[in-house]
CSV table of C-alpha atoms in Angstrom, one decimal:
chain,number,residue,atom,x,y,z
A,1,MET,CA,-7.1,-37.9,46.8
A,2,TYR,CA,-8.8,-36.9,43.6
A,3,VAL,CA,-6.5,-37.1,40.6
A,4,ILE,CA,-7.2,-36.4,36.9
A,5,VAL,CA,-5.0,-38.1,34.3
A,6,SER,CA,-4.9,-36.8,30.7
A,7,GLY,CA,-3.7,-39.6,28.4
A,8,ALA,CA,-5.0,-43.2,28.4
A,9,GLY,CA,-2.0,-44.6,26.6
A,10,SER,CA,0.3,-47.2,28.1
A,11,LEU,CA,1.8,-44.6,30.5
A,12,GLY,CA,-1.5,-42.9,31.5
A,13,SER,CA,-3.4,-46.2,32.0
A,14,ALA,CA,-0.6,-47.7,34.1
A,15,LEU,CA,-0.4,-44.6,36.2
A,16,ALA,CA,-4.2,-44.5,36.7
A,17,ALA,CA,-4.2,-48.2,37.6
A,18,SER,CA,-1.6,-47.7,40.3
A,19,LEU,CA,-3.4,-44.7,41.7
A,20,VAL,CA,-6.7,-46.6,41.9
A,21,ALA,CA,-4.9,-49.5,43.5
A,22,ALA,CA,-3.5,-47.1,46.1
A,23,GLY,CA,-7.1,-46.0,46.9
A,24,HIS,CA,-7.3,-42.7,45.0
A,25,GLU,CA,-10.2,-41.5,43.0
A,26,VAL,CA,-9.1,-41.2,39.4
A,27,PHE,CA,-10.6,-39.5,36.3
A,28,VAL,CA,-9.1,-40.3,32.9
A,29,ILE,CA,-9.3,-38.0,29.8
A,30,ASP,CA,-8.3,-39.1,26.3
A,31,PRO,CA,-9.5,-38.0,22.8
A,32,ASP,CA,-9.3,-41.7,21.7
A,33,ALA,CA,-12.6,-43.2,22.9
A,34,ALA,CA,-11.4,-46.8,22.3
A,35,LEU,CA,-8.2,-46.2,24.4
A,36,LEU,CA,-10.3,-44.6,27.1
A,37,ALA,CA,-12.8,-47.5,27.1
A,38,ARG,CA,-10.0,-50.0,27.5
A,39,ALA,CA,-8.5,-48.1,30.4
A,40,GLN,CA,-11.9,-47.8,32.1
A,41,GLU,CA,-12.6,-51.5,31.7
A,42,ASP,CA,-9.5,-52.3,33.6
A,43,LEU,CA,-9.9,-49.6,36.2
A,44,GLY,CA,-13.6,-49.2,36.7
A,45,SER,CA,-13.0,-45.5,37.2
A,46,VAL,CA,-14.7,-42.7,35.4
A,47,GLY,CA,-13.4,-40.8,32.4
A,48,ARG,CA,-14.3,-38.7,29.4
A,49,ALA,CA,-13.4,-38.7,25.7
A,50,GLY,CA,-11.9,-35.3,24.7
A,51,TYR,CA,-8.9,-33.1,24.9
A,52,ALA,CA,-7.8,-31.9,28.4
A,53,SER,CA,-6.7,-28.7,26.9
A,54,SER,CA,-10.3,-27.5,27.0
A,55,VAL,CA,-11.8,-25.7,29.9
A,56,ALA,CA,-15.1,-27.4,29.3
A,57,VAL,CA,-13.6,-30.9,29.5
A,58,LEU,CA,-11.5,-30.0,32.6
A,59,THR,CA,-14.6,-28.5,34.3
A,60,GLU,CA,-16.6,-31.6,33.6
A,61,ALA,CA,-13.8,-33.7,34.9
A,62,GLY,CA,-13.9,-31.8,38.2
A,63,ALA,CA,-10.5,-30.2,37.9
A,64,ALA,CA,-11.6,-27.5,40.4
A,65,ARG,CA,-11.8,-30.1,43.2
A,66,ALA,CA,-8.9,-32.3,42.0
A,67,GLN,CA,-5.7,-32.2,44.1
A,68,ILE,CA,-3.5,-33.2,41.2
A,69,PHE,CA,-3.7,-32.9,37.4
A,70,VAL,CA,-1.4,-35.2,35.4
A,71,ALA,CA,-0.8,-34.8,31.7
A,72,VAL,CA,1.0,-37.7,30.0
A,73,THR,CA,-0.2,-37.7,26.4
A,74,PRO,CA,2.3,-38.1,23.6
A,75,SER,CA,1.8,-34.5,22.7
A,76,ASP,CA,3.9,-31.9,24.6
A,77,GLU,CA,1.7,-29.0,23.4
A,78,GLU,CA,-1.4,-30.7,24.7
A,79,ASN,CA,0.2,-31.5,28.0
A,80,LEU,CA,1.5,-28.0,28.5
A,81,ALA,CA,-1.8,-26.2,27.6
A,82,ALA,CA,-3.9,-28.7,29.7
A,83,CYS,CA,-1.6,-28.1,32.8
A,84,GLN,CA,-1.8,-24.3,32.3
A,85,LEU,CA,-5.6,-24.3,32.1
A,86,ALA,CA,-5.9,-26.7,35.0
A,87,LYS,CA,-3.7,-24.5,37.2
A,88,ARG,CA,-4.7,-21.0,36.0
A,89,VAL,CA,-8.4,-21.4,35.2
A,90,LEU,CA,-9.5,-24.2,37.5
A,91,GLN,CA,-7.0,-23.7,40.3
A,92,THR,CA,-5.9,-27.3,40.5
A,93,PRO,CA,-3.2,-27.0,43.2
A,94,ARG,CA,-0.6,-29.4,41.6
A,95,THR,CA,0.1,-30.1,38.0
A,96,VAL,CA,2.4,-32.8,36.6
A,97,ALA,CA,3.4,-33.0,32.9
A,98,LEU,CA,5.3,-35.4,30.8
A,99,ALA,CA,7.8,-33.7,28.4
A,100,ASN,CA,8.2,-36.1,25.5
A,101,GLN,CA,10.8,-33.8,24.0
A,102,PRO,CA,13.7,-33.0,26.4
A,103,ASP,CA,13.9,-29.6,24.7
A,104,ASN,CA,10.6,-28.7,26.3
A,105,VAL,CA,11.5,-29.4,29.9
A,106,ARG,CA,12.7,-25.9,30.6
A,107,LEU,CA,9.7,-24.2,29.2
A,108,PHE,CA,7.3,-26.5,31.2
A,109,GLU,CA,9.2,-25.5,34.4
A,110,THR,CA,9.3,-21.8,33.4
A,111,VAL,CA,5.5,-21.5,33.0
A,112,GLY,CA,4.9,-23.2,36.3
A,113,VAL,CA,4.1,-26.8,35.8
A,114,ASP,CA,4.8,-28.1,39.3
A,115,ALA,CA,6.6,-31.4,38.3
A,116,VAL,CA,8.0,-32.1,34.9
A,117,VAL,CA,8.8,-35.6,34.0
A,118,SER,CA,11.3,-36.0,31.1
A,119,LYS,CA,10.6,-39.0,29.0
A,120,ILE,CA,14.3,-39.5,28.1
A,121,ASP,CA,15.3,-39.4,31.8
A,122,VAL,CA,12.7,-42.0,32.6
A,123,LEU,CA,13.9,-44.2,29.8
A,124,ILE,CA,17.5,-43.8,30.7
A,125,ALA,CA,16.9,-44.5,34.3
A,126,ASN,CA,14.9,-47.6,33.5
A,127,LEU,CA,17.3,-48.9,30.9
A,128,ALA,CA,20.4,-48.3,33.2
A,129,GLY,CA,18.6,-50.1,36.0
A,130,SER,CA,18.0,-53.1,33.8
A,131,LEU,CA,21.5,-53.3,32.4
A,132,PRO,CA,24.1,-55.4,34.3
A,133,ALA,CA,26.4,-53.0,36.2
A,134,HIS,CA,30.1,-53.1,35.7
A,135,PRO,CA,31.4,-56.1,37.5
A,136,LEU,CA,33.7,-56.2,40.5
A,137,LEU,CA,37.2,-57.0,39.4
A,138,LYS,CA,39.2,-58.8,42.0
A,139,LEU,CA,42.8,-57.9,41.0
A,140,MET,CA,45.0,-59.4,43.8
A,141,PRO,CA,44.7,-60.9,47.2
A,142,VAL,CA,47.0,-59.3,49.7
A,143,ALA,CA,47.9,-59.7,53.4
A,144,ALA,CA,47.6,-63.5,53.2
A,145,GLY,CA,44.2,-63.2,51.5
A,146,SER,CA,42.7,-61.1,54.3
A,147,ARG,CA,42.6,-58.1,52.0
A,148,GLU,CA,41.6,-57.8,48.3
A,149,VAL,CA,42.8,-55.2,45.7
A,150,VAL,CA,39.8,-54.6,43.5
A,151,GLY,CA,38.9,-52.6,40.4
A,152,ILE,CA,35.5,-50.9,40.2
A,153,LYS,CA,34.1,-48.9,37.3
A,154,ILE,CA,31.7,-46.1,38.3
A,155,PRO,CA,28.4,-46.3,36.3
A,156,ALA,CA,27.1,-43.0,34.8
A,157,LEU,CA,24.0,-43.1,37.0
A,158,SER,CA,25.8,-44.1,40.2
A,159,VAL,CA,25.1,-42.3,43.5
A,160,ALA,CA,28.9,-41.8,43.7
A,161,VAL,CA,29.1,-39.6,40.6
A,162,GLY,CA,30.0,-36.0,41.6
A,163,ARG,CA,30.8,-37.0,45.2
A,164,ALA,CA,34.1,-36.8,47.0
A,165,VAL,CA,35.4,-40.1,48.4
A,166,ARG,CA,34.8,-39.0,52.0
A,167,GLU,CA,31.2,-38.4,51.3
A,168,ILE,CA,30.6,-42.0,50.3
A,169,SER,CA,30.1,-44.5,53.1
A,170,LEU,CA,32.7,-47.2,52.4
A,171,PRO,CA,33.0,-50.4,54.4
A,172,TYR,CA,35.4,-50.3,57.4
A,173,GLY,CA,39.0,-51.0,56.5
A,174,SER,CA,38.6,-50.2,52.8
A,175,MET,CA,40.5,-47.4,51.0
A,176,VAL,CA,40.4,-45.9,47.5
A,177,ILE,CA,44.0,-46.0,46.2
A,178,LEU,CA,43.8,-44.7,42.6
A,179,VAL,CA,41.1,-43.1,40.5
A,180,VAL,CA,41.6,-43.3,36.7
A,181,SER,CA,39.3,-41.2,34.6
A,182,ALA,CA,38.0,-42.4,31.2
A,183,ASP,CA,40.4,-40.0,29.5
A,184,GLY,CA,43.4,-41.5,31.3
A,185,LYS,CA,43.9,-39.0,34.0
A,186,VAL,CA,45.3,-40.7,37.1
A,187,GLN,CA,44.8,-39.4,40.7
A,188,THR,CA,45.7,-40.9,44.0
A,189,GLY,CA,42.6,-41.5,46.1
A,190,GLN,CA,42.3,-38.7,48.6
A,191,PRO,CA,39.3,-37.9,50.8
A,192,ASP,CA,38.4,-35.0,48.6
A,193,THR,CA,38.9,-36.8,45.3
A,194,VAL,CA,35.6,-36.3,43.4
A,195,LEU,CA,34.4,-39.4,41.4
A,196,GLN,CA,33.1,-39.0,37.9
A,197,ALA,CA,31.0,-41.2,35.6
A,198,GLU,CA,33.1,-44.1,34.1
A,199,ASP,CA,36.0,-43.5,36.4
A,200,GLU,CA,37.9,-46.7,37.3
A,201,VAL,CA,38.7,-47.0,40.9
A,202,ILE,CA,41.4,-49.2,42.4
A,203,ALA,CA,40.7,-49.9,46.0
A,204,VAL,CA,41.7,-52.2,48.8
A,205,ALA,CA,39.1,-53.8,51.1
A,206,PRO,CA,38.8,-56.5,53.6
A,207,ALA,CA,38.2,-59.7,51.6
A,208,ASP,CA,34.7,-60.1,53.0
A,209,ALA,CA,33.8,-56.4,52.4
A,210,ALA,CA,34.8,-56.2,48.7
A,211,GLU,CA,31.2,-56.7,47.5
A,212,THR,CA,29.9,-54.1,49.9
A,213,LEU,CA,32.5,-51.6,48.6
A,214,TRP,CA,31.4,-52.4,45.0
A,215,GLU,CA,27.8,-51.8,46.0
A,216,ALA,CA,28.6,-48.5,47.6
A,217,LEU,CA,30.3,-47.2,44.4
A,218,THR,CA,27.9,-48.7,41.8
A,219,GLU,CA,24.5,-48.2,43.4
A,220,LEU,CA,22.2,-46.4,41.0
A,221,ARG,CA,20.6,-43.0,41.8
B,1,MET,CA,14.2,-7.0,11.1
B,2,ASN,CA,14.6,-10.8,11.3
B,3,VAL,CA,11.2,-12.5,11.5
B,4,ILE,CA,10.4,-16.1,12.2
B,5,ILE,CA,7.1,-17.6,11.2
B,6,ALA,CA,6.1,-21.0,12.6
B,7,GLY,CA,3.5,-22.6,10.3
B,8,ALA,CA,3.4,-22.1,6.6
B,9,GLY,CA,-0.4,-22.5,6.2
B,10,ARG,CA,-2.5,-19.9,4.4
B,11,ALA,CA,-1.8,-17.2,7.0
B,12,GLY,CA,1.8,-18.0,7.4
B,13,ALA,CA,2.6,-18.1,3.7
B,14,ALA,CA,0.8,-14.8,3.0
B,15,LEU,CA,2.5,-13.1,6.0
B,16,ALA,CA,5.9,-14.3,4.9
B,17,ALA,CA,5.3,-12.8,1.4
B,18,ARG,CA,4.1,-9.5,2.8
B,19,LEU,CA,6.9,-9.1,5.3
B,20,ALA,CA,9.6,-10.1,2.8
B,21,GLU,CA,8.0,-7.4,0.4
B,22,GLY,CA,8.4,-4.9,3.3
B,23,GLY,CA,12.2,-5.7,3.4
B,24,HIS,CA,12.3,-8.0,6.3
B,25,ARG,CA,14.4,-11.2,6.5
B,26,VAL,CA,11.8,-13.9,7.0
B,27,THR,CA,12.4,-17.5,8.0
B,28,VAL,CA,9.5,-19.9,7.8
B,29,ILE,CA,9.4,-23.2,9.7
B,30,ASP,CA,7.0,-26.0,9.0
B,31,PRO,CA,7.2,-29.8,9.4
B,32,ASP,CA,5.6,-30.3,6.0
B,33,ARG,CA,7.7,-29.1,3.1
B,34,ARG,CA,4.8,-29.2,0.7
B,35,THR,CA,3.4,-26.1,2.5
B,36,PHE,CA,6.4,-24.1,1.2
B,37,ASP,CA,4.8,-24.3,-2.3
B,38,ALA,CA,2.5,-21.5,-1.3
B,39,LEU,CA,5.5,-19.1,-0.8
B,40,PRO,CA,6.7,-16.8,-3.6
B,41,ARG,CA,9.5,-18.8,-5.3
B,42,PRO,CA,11.7,-15.8,-6.4
B,43,ARG,CA,11.9,-14.6,-2.8
B,44,ILE,CA,13.1,-18.0,-1.6
B,45,ASP,CA,15.7,-18.1,-4.4
B,46,SER,CA,16.9,-14.6,-3.6
B,47,GLY,CA,17.3,-15.5,0.0
B,48,GLU,CA,14.7,-13.0,1.3
B,49,ILE,CA,12.7,-15.9,2.6
B,50,THR,CA,14.4,-18.9,4.2
B,51,VAL,CA,12.4,-22.2,4.6
B,52,ILE,CA,13.2,-24.8,7.3
B,53,GLU,CA,11.5,-28.1,7.2
B,54,GLY,CA,11.3,-29.3,10.8
B,55,ASP,CA,9.6,-29.3,14.2
B,56,GLY,CA,9.4,-25.7,15.4
B,57,ALA,CA,9.4,-26.8,19.0
B,58,SER,CA,12.9,-28.2,18.6
B,59,ASN,CA,15.6,-25.9,20.0
B,60,ASP,CA,18.0,-27.0,17.2
B,61,VAL,CA,15.4,-25.9,14.6
B,62,LEU,CA,14.7,-22.6,16.3
B,63,GLU,CA,18.3,-21.8,16.7
B,64,LYS,CA,19.0,-22.7,13.1
B,65,ALA,CA,16.2,-20.3,12.2
B,66,GLY,CA,18.1,-17.6,14.0
B,67,ILE,CA,15.7,-17.2,17.0
B,68,GLN,CA,18.5,-15.5,19.0
B,69,GLU,CA,18.6,-12.6,16.5
B,70,ALA,CA,14.9,-12.5,15.7
B,71,GLY,CA,12.9,-9.4,16.6
B,72,LEU,CA,9.6,-10.9,15.8
B,73,PHE,CA,8.2,-14.4,16.2
B,74,ILE,CA,4.8,-15.3,14.7
B,75,ALA,CA,3.1,-18.6,15.6
B,76,VAL,CA,0.4,-19.4,13.0
B,77,ALA,CA,0.2,-23.2,12.9
B,78,GLU,CA,-3.2,-25.0,12.9
B,79,GLN,CA,-3.7,-25.7,16.6
B,80,ASP,CA,-3.9,-23.3,19.5
B,81,VAL,CA,-1.9,-25.5,21.8
B,82,ARG,CA,0.9,-25.8,19.2
B,83,ASN,CA,1.0,-22.1,18.7
B,84,GLY,CA,1.0,-21.6,22.5
B,85,LEU,CA,4.0,-23.8,23.1
B,86,LEU,CA,6.0,-22.2,20.3
B,87,ALA,CA,5.1,-18.6,21.3
B,88,GLN,CA,5.8,-19.2,25.0
B,89,LYS,CA,9.1,-20.8,24.1
B,90,ALA,CA,10.0,-17.8,21.9
B,91,LYS,CA,9.0,-15.3,24.6
B,92,LEU,CA,10.0,-17.0,27.8
B,93,ILE,CA,13.0,-19.0,26.8
B,94,TYR,CA,14.5,-17.1,23.9
B,95,ARG,CA,13.3,-13.7,25.0
B,96,VAL,CA,12.2,-12.6,21.5
B,97,LYS,CA,11.1,-9.0,21.8
B,98,ARG,CA,7.7,-9.3,20.0
B,99,VAL,CA,5.8,-12.5,19.8
B,100,ILE,CA,2.4,-12.9,18.1
B,101,CYS,CA,0.3,-16.0,18.6
B,102,SER,CA,-2.8,-17.2,16.7
B,103,VAL,CA,-5.2,-18.7,19.2
B,104,LYS,CA,-9.0,-19.3,19.2
B,105,ASP,CA,-9.5,-20.4,22.8
B,106,GLU,CA,-10.1,-17.4,25.0
B,107,TYR,CA,-8.8,-19.0,28.2
B,108,LEU,CA,-5.5,-19.9,26.5
B,109,SER,CA,-5.4,-16.5,24.9
B,110,ALA,CA,-5.6,-14.8,28.3
B,111,ILE,CA,-2.8,-17.0,29.7
B,112,TYR,CA,-0.5,-16.2,26.7
B,113,ARG,CA,-1.2,-12.5,27.0
B,114,GLY,CA,-0.2,-12.7,30.7
B,115,ALA,CA,3.2,-13.9,29.5
B,116,GLY,CA,3.6,-10.8,27.3
B,117,ILE,CA,2.5,-12.5,24.0
B,118,GLU,CA,0.2,-10.6,21.6
B,119,THR,CA,-2.7,-12.8,20.5
B,120,VAL,CA,-4.9,-12.8,17.4
B,121,ASN,CA,-8.1,-14.8,17.1
B,122,PRO,CA,-8.8,-15.9,13.5
B,123,ALA,CA,-12.3,-17.2,14.5
B,124,GLN,CA,-13.2,-13.8,16.0
B,125,MET,CA,-12.0,-11.9,13.0
B,126,GLU,CA,-14.2,-14.1,10.8
B,127,ILE,CA,-17.2,-13.5,13.0
B,128,GLU,CA,-16.7,-9.8,13.0
B,129,GLN,CA,-16.3,-9.7,9.3
B,130,VAL,CA,-19.5,-11.6,8.7
B,131,MET,CA,-21.4,-9.5,11.3
B,132,ALA,CA,-20.1,-6.3,9.5
B,133,MET,CA,-21.4,-7.7,6.2
B,134,LEU,CA,-24.7,-8.3,7.7
B,135,GLY,CA,-24.7,-4.7,9.0
B,136,GLY,CA,-26.2,-4.6,12.4
B,137,VAL,CA,-28.6,-7.6,12.3
């Protein structure tokens, strides 16, 4: 595929490198000639110094034959204008833009940027992934140690958030007994009880499946 | 009418003064408070012109400026792409009735007009004035 990347900062150059490694043809645009030169040294791909929000620069970059145009500069207005020009004037089929400000995500989507990446969401997802999840609390062994009563806190980015108990695949023989929300509301665990971020779940599971249950409830999206 | 002007440069400051003179309630947004020095002080003191130091692309700043009640939004910052983002947000997200955007690039201008934004080209006006002075050279 032929991909044009606007922005040779840390994000743009890392993206370009991974695209090149995957065998794609990549063209990098950045107004900072030094940044661009560094990215090109590492990549060996072609590029041009300039602003991608210029039809002349996009034309020279070959936006008319590119399958994807990606704008990941630190400037939202630059990313937006470049994507609009690539799409509307040079008919690049797919445009992707970074929204540095979460406020701008809706506008980007409204004007027809095909994929909008919100910087805050990326940071939160990465951060949450690198943080230790809430641990499994083994509260009490029951049935001569063959079962375990456990406490599990649901992380905000867990796949379980917003889902009913029956929609989550729990290990055989395990059961959610109680769901206590962060504000202290207590519900008995029913199949249609919907789990929320930061809920604390009291469950019983076969002793050897307690970890699996914990994983099912804390796996990140 | 409530008017928001994004960008208190030469054009923005002069427009704010003229519109306030015409009896409109004007709010001027600029990230650089020093630009407000070009505005008529008495009209700021009397509340006819409100100044907001901040990023005009921020929803908080726009809402503080009263964009939901504005009948006219004028984007006259330095850069085309900046004006384009602000004007499109005013028109497409906040549904401001009349949006005017200063833009020199003809391709961008056409895209913004397609979204129902009125565009002015300061470079073109300069060219036309000079050509008129030269009188059919």
